[in-house]
Short mmCIF file of C-alpha atoms in Angstrom, two decimals:
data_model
loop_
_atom_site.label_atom_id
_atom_site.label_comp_id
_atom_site.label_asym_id
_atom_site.label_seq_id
_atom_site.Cartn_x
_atom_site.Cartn_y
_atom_site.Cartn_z
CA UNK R 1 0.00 0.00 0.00
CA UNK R 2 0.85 3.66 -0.63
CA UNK R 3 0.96 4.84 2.66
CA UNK R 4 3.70 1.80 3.93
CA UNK R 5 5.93 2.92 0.89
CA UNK R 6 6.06 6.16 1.91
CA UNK R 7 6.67 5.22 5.50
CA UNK R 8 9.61 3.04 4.81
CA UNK R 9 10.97 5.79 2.33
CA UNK R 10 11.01 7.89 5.12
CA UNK R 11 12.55 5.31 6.82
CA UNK R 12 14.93 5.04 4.28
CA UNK R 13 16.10 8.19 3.83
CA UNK R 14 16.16 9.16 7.71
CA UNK R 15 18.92 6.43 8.17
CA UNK R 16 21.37 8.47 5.67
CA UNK R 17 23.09 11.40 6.44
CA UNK R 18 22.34 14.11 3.68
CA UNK R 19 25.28 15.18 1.47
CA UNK R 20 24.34 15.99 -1.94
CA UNK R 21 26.65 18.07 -3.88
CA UNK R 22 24.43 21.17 -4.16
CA UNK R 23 22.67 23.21 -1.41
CA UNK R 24 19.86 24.19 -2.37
CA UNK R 25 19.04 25.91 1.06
CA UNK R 26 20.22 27.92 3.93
CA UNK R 27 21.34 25.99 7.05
CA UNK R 28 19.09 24.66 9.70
CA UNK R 29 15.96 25.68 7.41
CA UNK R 30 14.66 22.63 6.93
CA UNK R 31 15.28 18.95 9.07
CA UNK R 32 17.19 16.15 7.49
CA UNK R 33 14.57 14.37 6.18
CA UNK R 34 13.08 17.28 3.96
CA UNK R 35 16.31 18.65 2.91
CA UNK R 36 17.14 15.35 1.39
CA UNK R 37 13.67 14.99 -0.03
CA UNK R 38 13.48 18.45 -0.94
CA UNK R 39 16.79 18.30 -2.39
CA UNK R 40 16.65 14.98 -4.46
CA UNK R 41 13.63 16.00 -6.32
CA UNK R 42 15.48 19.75 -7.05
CA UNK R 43 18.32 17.81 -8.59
CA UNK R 44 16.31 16.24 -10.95
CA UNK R 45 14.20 18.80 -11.50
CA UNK R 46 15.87 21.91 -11.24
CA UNK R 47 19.58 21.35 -9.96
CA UNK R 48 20.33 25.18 -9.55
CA UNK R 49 21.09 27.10 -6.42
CA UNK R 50 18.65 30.27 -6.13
CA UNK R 51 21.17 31.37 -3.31
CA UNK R 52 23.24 31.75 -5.83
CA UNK R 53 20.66 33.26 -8.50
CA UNK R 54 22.76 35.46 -10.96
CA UNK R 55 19.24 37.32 -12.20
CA UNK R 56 15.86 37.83 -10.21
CA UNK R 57 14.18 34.47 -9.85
CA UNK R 58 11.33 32.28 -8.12
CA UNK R 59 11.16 28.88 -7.88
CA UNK R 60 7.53 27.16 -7.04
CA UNK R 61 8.28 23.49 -6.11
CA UNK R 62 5.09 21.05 -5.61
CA UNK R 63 6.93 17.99 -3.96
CA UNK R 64 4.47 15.14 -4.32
CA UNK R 65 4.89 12.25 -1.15
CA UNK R 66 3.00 9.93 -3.76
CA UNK R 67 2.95 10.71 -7.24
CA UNK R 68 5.55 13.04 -8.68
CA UNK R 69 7.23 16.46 -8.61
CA UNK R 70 7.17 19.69 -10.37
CA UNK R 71 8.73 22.86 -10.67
CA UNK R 72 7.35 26.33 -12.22
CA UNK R 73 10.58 28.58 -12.10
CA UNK R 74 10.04 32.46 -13.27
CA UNK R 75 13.52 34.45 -14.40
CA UNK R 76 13.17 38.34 -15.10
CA UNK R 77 16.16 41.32 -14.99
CA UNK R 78 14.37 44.55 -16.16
CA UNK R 79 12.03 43.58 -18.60
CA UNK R 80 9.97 40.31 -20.10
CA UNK R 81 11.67 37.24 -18.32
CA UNK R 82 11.29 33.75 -18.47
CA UNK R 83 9.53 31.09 -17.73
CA UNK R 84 10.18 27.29 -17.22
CA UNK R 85 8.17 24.22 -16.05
CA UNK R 86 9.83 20.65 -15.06
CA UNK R 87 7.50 18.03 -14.28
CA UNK R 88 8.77 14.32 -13.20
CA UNK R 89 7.72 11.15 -14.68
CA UNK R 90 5.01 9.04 -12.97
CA UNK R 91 7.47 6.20 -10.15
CA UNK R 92 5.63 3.29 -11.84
CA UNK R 93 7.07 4.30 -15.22
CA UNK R 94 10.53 2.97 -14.31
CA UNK R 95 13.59 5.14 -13.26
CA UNK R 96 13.10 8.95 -12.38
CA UNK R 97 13.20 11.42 -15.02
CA UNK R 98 11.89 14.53 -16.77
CA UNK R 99 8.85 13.89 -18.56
CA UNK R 100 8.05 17.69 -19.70
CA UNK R 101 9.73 20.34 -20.00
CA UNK R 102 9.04 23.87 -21.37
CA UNK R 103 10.32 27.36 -21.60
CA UNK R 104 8.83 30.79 -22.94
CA UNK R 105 7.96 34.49 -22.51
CA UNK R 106 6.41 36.15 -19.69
CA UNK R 107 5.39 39.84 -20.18
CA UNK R 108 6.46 41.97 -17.56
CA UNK R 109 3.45 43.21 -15.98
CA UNK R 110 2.88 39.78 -15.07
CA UNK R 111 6.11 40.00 -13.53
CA UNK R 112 5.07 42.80 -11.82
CA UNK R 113 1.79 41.56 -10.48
CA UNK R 114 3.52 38.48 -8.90
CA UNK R 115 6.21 40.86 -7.12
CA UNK R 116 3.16 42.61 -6.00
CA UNK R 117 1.22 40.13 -4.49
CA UNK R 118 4.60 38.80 -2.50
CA UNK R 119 4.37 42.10 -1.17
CA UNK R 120 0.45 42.13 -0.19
CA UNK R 121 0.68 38.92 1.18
CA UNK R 122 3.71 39.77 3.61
CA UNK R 123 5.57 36.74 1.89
CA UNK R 124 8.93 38.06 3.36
CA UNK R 125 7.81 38.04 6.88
CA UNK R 126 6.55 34.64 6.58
CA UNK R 127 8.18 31.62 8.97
CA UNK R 128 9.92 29.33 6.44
CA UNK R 129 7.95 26.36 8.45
CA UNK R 130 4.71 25.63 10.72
CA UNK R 131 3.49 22.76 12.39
CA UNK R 132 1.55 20.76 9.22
CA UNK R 133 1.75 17.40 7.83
CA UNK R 134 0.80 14.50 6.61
CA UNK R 135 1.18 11.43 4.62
CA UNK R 136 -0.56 11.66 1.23
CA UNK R 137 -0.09 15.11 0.25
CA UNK R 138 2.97 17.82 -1.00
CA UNK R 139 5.02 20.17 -0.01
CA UNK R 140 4.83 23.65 -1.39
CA UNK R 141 8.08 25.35 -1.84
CA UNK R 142 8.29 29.24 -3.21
CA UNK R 143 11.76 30.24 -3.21
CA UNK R 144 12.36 33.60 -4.37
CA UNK R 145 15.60 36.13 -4.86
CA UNK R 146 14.85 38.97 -5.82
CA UNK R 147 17.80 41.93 -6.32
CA UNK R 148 19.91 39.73 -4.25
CA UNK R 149 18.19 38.58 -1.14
CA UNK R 150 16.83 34.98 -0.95
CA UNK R 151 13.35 33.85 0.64
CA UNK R 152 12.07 30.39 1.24
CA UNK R 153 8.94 29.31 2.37
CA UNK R 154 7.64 25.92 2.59
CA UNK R 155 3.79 24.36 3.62
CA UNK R 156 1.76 21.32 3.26
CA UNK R 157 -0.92 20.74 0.89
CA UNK R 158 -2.37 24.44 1.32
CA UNK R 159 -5.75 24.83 0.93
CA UNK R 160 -6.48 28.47 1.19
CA UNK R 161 -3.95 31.77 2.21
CA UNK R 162 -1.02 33.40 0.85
CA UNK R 163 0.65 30.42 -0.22
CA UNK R 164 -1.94 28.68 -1.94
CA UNK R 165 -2.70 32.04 -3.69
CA UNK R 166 1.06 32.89 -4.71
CA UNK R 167 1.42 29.02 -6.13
CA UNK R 168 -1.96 28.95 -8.23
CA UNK R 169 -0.51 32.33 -9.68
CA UNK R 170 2.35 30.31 -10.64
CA UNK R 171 0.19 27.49 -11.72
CA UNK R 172 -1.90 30.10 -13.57
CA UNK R 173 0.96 31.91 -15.50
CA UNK R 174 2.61 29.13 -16.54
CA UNK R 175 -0.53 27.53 -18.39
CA UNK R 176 -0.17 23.86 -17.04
CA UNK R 177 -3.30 23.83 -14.73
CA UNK R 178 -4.79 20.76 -16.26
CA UNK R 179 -1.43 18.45 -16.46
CA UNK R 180 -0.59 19.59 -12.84
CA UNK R 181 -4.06 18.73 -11.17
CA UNK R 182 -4.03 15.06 -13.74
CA UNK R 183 -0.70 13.86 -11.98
CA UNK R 184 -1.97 14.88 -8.62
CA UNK R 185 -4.77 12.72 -9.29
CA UNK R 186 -3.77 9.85 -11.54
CA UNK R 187 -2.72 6.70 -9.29
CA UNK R 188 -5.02 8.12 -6.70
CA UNK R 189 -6.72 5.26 -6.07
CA UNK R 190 -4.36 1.82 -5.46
CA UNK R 191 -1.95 3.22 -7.32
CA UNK R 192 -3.47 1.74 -10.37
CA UNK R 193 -2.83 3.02 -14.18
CA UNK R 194 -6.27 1.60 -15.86
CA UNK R 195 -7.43 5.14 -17.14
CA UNK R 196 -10.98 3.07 -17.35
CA UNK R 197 -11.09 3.29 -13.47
CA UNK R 198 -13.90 5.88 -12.54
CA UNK R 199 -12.20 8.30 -10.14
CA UNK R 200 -14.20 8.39 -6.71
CA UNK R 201 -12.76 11.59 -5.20
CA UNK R 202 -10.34 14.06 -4.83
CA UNK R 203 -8.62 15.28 -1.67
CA UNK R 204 -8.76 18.84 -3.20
CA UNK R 205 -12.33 18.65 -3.08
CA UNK R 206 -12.83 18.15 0.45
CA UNK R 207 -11.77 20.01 3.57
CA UNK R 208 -11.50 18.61 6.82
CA UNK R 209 -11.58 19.80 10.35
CA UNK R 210 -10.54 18.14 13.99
CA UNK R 211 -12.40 19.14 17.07
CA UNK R 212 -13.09 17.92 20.53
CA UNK R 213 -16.11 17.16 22.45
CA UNK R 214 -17.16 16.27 25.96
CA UNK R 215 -20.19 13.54 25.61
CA UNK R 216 -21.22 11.73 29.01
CA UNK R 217 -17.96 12.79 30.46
CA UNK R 218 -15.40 11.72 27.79
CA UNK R 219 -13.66 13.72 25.45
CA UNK R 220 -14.25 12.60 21.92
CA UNK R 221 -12.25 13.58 18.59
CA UNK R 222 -14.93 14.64 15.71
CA UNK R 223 -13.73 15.22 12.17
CA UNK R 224 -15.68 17.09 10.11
CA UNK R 225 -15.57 16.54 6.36
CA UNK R 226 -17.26 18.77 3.46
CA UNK R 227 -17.25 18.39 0.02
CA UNK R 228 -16.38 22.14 -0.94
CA UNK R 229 -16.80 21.49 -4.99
CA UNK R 230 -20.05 22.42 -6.63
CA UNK R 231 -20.36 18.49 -7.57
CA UNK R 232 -21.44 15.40 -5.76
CA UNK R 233 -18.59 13.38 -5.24
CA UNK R 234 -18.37 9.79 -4.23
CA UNK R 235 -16.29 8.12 -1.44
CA UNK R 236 -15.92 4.27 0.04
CA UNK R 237 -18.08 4.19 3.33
CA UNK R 238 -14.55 2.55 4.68
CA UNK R 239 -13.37 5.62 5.12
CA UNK R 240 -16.00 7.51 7.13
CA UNK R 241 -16.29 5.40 10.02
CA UNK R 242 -12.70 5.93 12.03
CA UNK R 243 -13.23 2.85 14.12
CA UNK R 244 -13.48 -0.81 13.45
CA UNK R 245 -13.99 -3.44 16.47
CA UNK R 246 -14.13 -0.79 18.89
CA UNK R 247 -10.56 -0.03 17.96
CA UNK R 248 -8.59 2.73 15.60
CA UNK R 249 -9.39 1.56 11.96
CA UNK R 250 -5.85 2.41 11.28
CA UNK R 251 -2.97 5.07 11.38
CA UNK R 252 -5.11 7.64 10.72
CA UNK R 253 -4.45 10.08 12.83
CA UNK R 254 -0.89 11.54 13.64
CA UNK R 255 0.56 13.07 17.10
CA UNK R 256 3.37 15.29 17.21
CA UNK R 257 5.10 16.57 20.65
CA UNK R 258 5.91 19.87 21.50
CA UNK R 259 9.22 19.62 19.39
CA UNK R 260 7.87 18.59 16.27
CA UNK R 261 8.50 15.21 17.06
CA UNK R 262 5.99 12.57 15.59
CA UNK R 263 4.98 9.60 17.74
CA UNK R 264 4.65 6.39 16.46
CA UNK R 265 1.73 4.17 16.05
CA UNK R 266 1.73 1.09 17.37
CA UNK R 267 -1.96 0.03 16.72
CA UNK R 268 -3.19 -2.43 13.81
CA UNK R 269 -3.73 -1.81 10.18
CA UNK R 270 -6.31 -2.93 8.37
CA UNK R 271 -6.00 -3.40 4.63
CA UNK R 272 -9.37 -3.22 3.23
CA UNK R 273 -9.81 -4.96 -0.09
CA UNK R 274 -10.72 -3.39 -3.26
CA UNK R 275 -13.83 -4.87 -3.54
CA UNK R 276 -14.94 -3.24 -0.47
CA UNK R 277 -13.56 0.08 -1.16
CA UNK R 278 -15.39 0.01 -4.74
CA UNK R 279 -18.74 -1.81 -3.65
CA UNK R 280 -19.78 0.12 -0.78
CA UNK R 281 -19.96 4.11 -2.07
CA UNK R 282 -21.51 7.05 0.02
CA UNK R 283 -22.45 10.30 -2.06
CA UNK R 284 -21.44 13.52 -1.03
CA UNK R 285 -23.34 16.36 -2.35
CA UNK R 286 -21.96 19.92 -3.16
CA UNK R 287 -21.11 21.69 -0.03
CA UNK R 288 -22.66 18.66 2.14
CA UNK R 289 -20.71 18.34 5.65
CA UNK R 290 -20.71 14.72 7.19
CA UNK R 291 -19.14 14.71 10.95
CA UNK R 292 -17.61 11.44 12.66
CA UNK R 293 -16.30 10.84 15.58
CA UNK R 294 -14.15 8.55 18.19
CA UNK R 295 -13.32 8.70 21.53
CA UNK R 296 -10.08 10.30 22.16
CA UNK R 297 -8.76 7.56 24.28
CA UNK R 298 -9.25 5.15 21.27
CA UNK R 299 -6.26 7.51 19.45
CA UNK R 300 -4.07 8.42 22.40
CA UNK R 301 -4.03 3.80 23.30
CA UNK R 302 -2.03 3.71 20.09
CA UNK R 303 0.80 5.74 21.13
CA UNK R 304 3.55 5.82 23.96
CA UNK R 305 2.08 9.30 25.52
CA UNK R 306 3.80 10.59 28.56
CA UNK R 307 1.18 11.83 31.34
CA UNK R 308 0.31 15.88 31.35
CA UNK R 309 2.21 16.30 28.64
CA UNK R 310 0.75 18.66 25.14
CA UNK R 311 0.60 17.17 22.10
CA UNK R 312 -0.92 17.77 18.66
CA UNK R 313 -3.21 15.62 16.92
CA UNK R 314 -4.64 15.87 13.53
CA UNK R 315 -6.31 13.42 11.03
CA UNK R 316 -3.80 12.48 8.49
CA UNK R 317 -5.30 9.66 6.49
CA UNK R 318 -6.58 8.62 3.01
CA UNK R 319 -9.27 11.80 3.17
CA UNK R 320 -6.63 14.43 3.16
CA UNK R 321 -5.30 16.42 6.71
CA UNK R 322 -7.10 18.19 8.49
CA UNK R 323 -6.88 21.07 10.99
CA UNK R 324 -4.76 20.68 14.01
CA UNK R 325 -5.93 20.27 17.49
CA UNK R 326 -3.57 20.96 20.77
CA UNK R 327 -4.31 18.17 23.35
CA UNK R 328 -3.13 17.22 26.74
CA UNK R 329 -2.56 13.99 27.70
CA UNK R 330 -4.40 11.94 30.65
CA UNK R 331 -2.37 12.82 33.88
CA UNK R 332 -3.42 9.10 34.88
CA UNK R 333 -4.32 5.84 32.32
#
């Protein structure tokens, strides 16, 4: 399954100490693991430094977890500039490679509107992290120098706010919209290539949030999921019911300490088949919010919590992420 490759890739990778050739980034911005992440798909990609950026230049970087990367990369000195788009080759199509590339003109006061909305949308004051992830999603990278001073700013799978708006500007300008959002979705679903398969749903389509409630004295985690597209969509009933035999379906939901740390699980998985993914379909209308819910206990059984202590917990599974909640854990179990 997807989400076990991508575990033991993390895996992987966290047992190597990073030392590519080229840095693409300041020190101590990002941890190990994403630098090396980060930095492997920028080498195929894009393998140039924008520290070392000998015009102005910004560098969008969508760094899939599941599918494949791409890079929209926009090069200007006083007047029209450039334009370029890399976009990597699907992982079940054999070793990793560029499968598109172009390059062409971009007038200026496009150039100019871009700058601007950097500006409006206090890009430069920006943290280059925050406390969000997940494990079927991307990274959004916007790396920008501009008359000699470099920026980087990185978030997961944004939604709405100044990053999503300064990347779908990107998107926009460079005219790819529709082979971007295709290799998002394609292998969505069991990471299977039969273009035949109907298409159930699409993470971009729904929006999640994590809350708490008190109900006959314990504290229960409700997730609240709307379809935010202005068509029905369809999704396996597997996934909207978090608990199976009075325990955690699966690693759905993630807990991170107060340094960033995540914890692991150390519940069961279940594997659902196909057949029961495909035979057993709920309907979503437009804008139609379902909410679901599990006792927090269930969650918290699953992982080696430390009494009193604050953690953060957020739904991380094959609906998208959610919103993050703070928690504190049970001075006594």
């Amino acid at each position: 399954m997807k989400k076990l490759l991508t575990v033991f890739f993390m895996l992987m990778i966290s047992l190597n100490v990073y030392s590519a050739d080229l840095k693409f980034f300041p020190d101590g911005t990002f941890n190990e693991i994403s630098t090396k992440w980060f930095s492997d798909d920028l080498t195929l990609l894009d393998p140039v430094s924008l520290m070392d950026a000998e015009c102005n230049t910004v560098r969008f970087s969508c760094m899939e977890s599941m599918t494949r990367s791409y890079v929209v990369k926009l090069s200007w000195t006083d007047g029209n500039g450039t334009l370029e788009v890399f976009t990597e080759s699907f992982p079940n199509q054999g070793e990793r490679k560029i499968a598109f590339h172009k390059k062409e003109t971009v007038q200026k006061n496009k150039i100019e509107d871009f700058v601007k909305a950097l500006e409006e949308n206090d890009f430069y004051e920006k943290p280059a992290t925050e406390v969000s992830s997940g494990r079927d999603g991307c990274e959004w990278l916007i790396e920008t120098n501009i008359n000699g001073a470099y920026k980087v700013v990185c978030r997961w799978t944004p939604k709405s706010g100044f990053m999503y708006e300064l990347g779908n500007m990107l998107i926009d300008m460079s005219g790819e919209r529709d082979r971007f959002e295709m290799h998002q979705t394609k292998n969505a679903w069991w990471n299977n290539t039969d273009e035949s398969r109907t298409e159930l749903f699409s993470k971009y389509d729904i929006v999640l949030r994590l809350g708490l409630s008190l109900v006959d004295g314990k504290t229960r985690a409700v997730l609240y999921c709307m379809n935010i597209s202005p068509d029905e969509i369809r999704i396996p009933d597997y996934y909207l019911n978090l608990s199976m035999e009075n325990r955690l379906k699966d690693d759905w939901f993630s807990l991170m300490d107060e340094n960033g740390g995540f914890l692991k699980y150390k519940g069961l998985i279940f594997k659902p088949s196909e057949k029961t993914l495909e035979d057993n379909i709920r309907c979503l209308k437009a804008y139609e919010m379902l909410k679901f819910d599990i006792e927090l206990s269930k969650i918290l059984d699953n992982y080696d919590i430390e009494p009193s202590k604050k953690y953060i917990l957020f739904y991380s599974g094959p609906l998208g992420d959610s919103t993050p909640i703070p928690i504190t854990s049970p001075t006594a179990r």
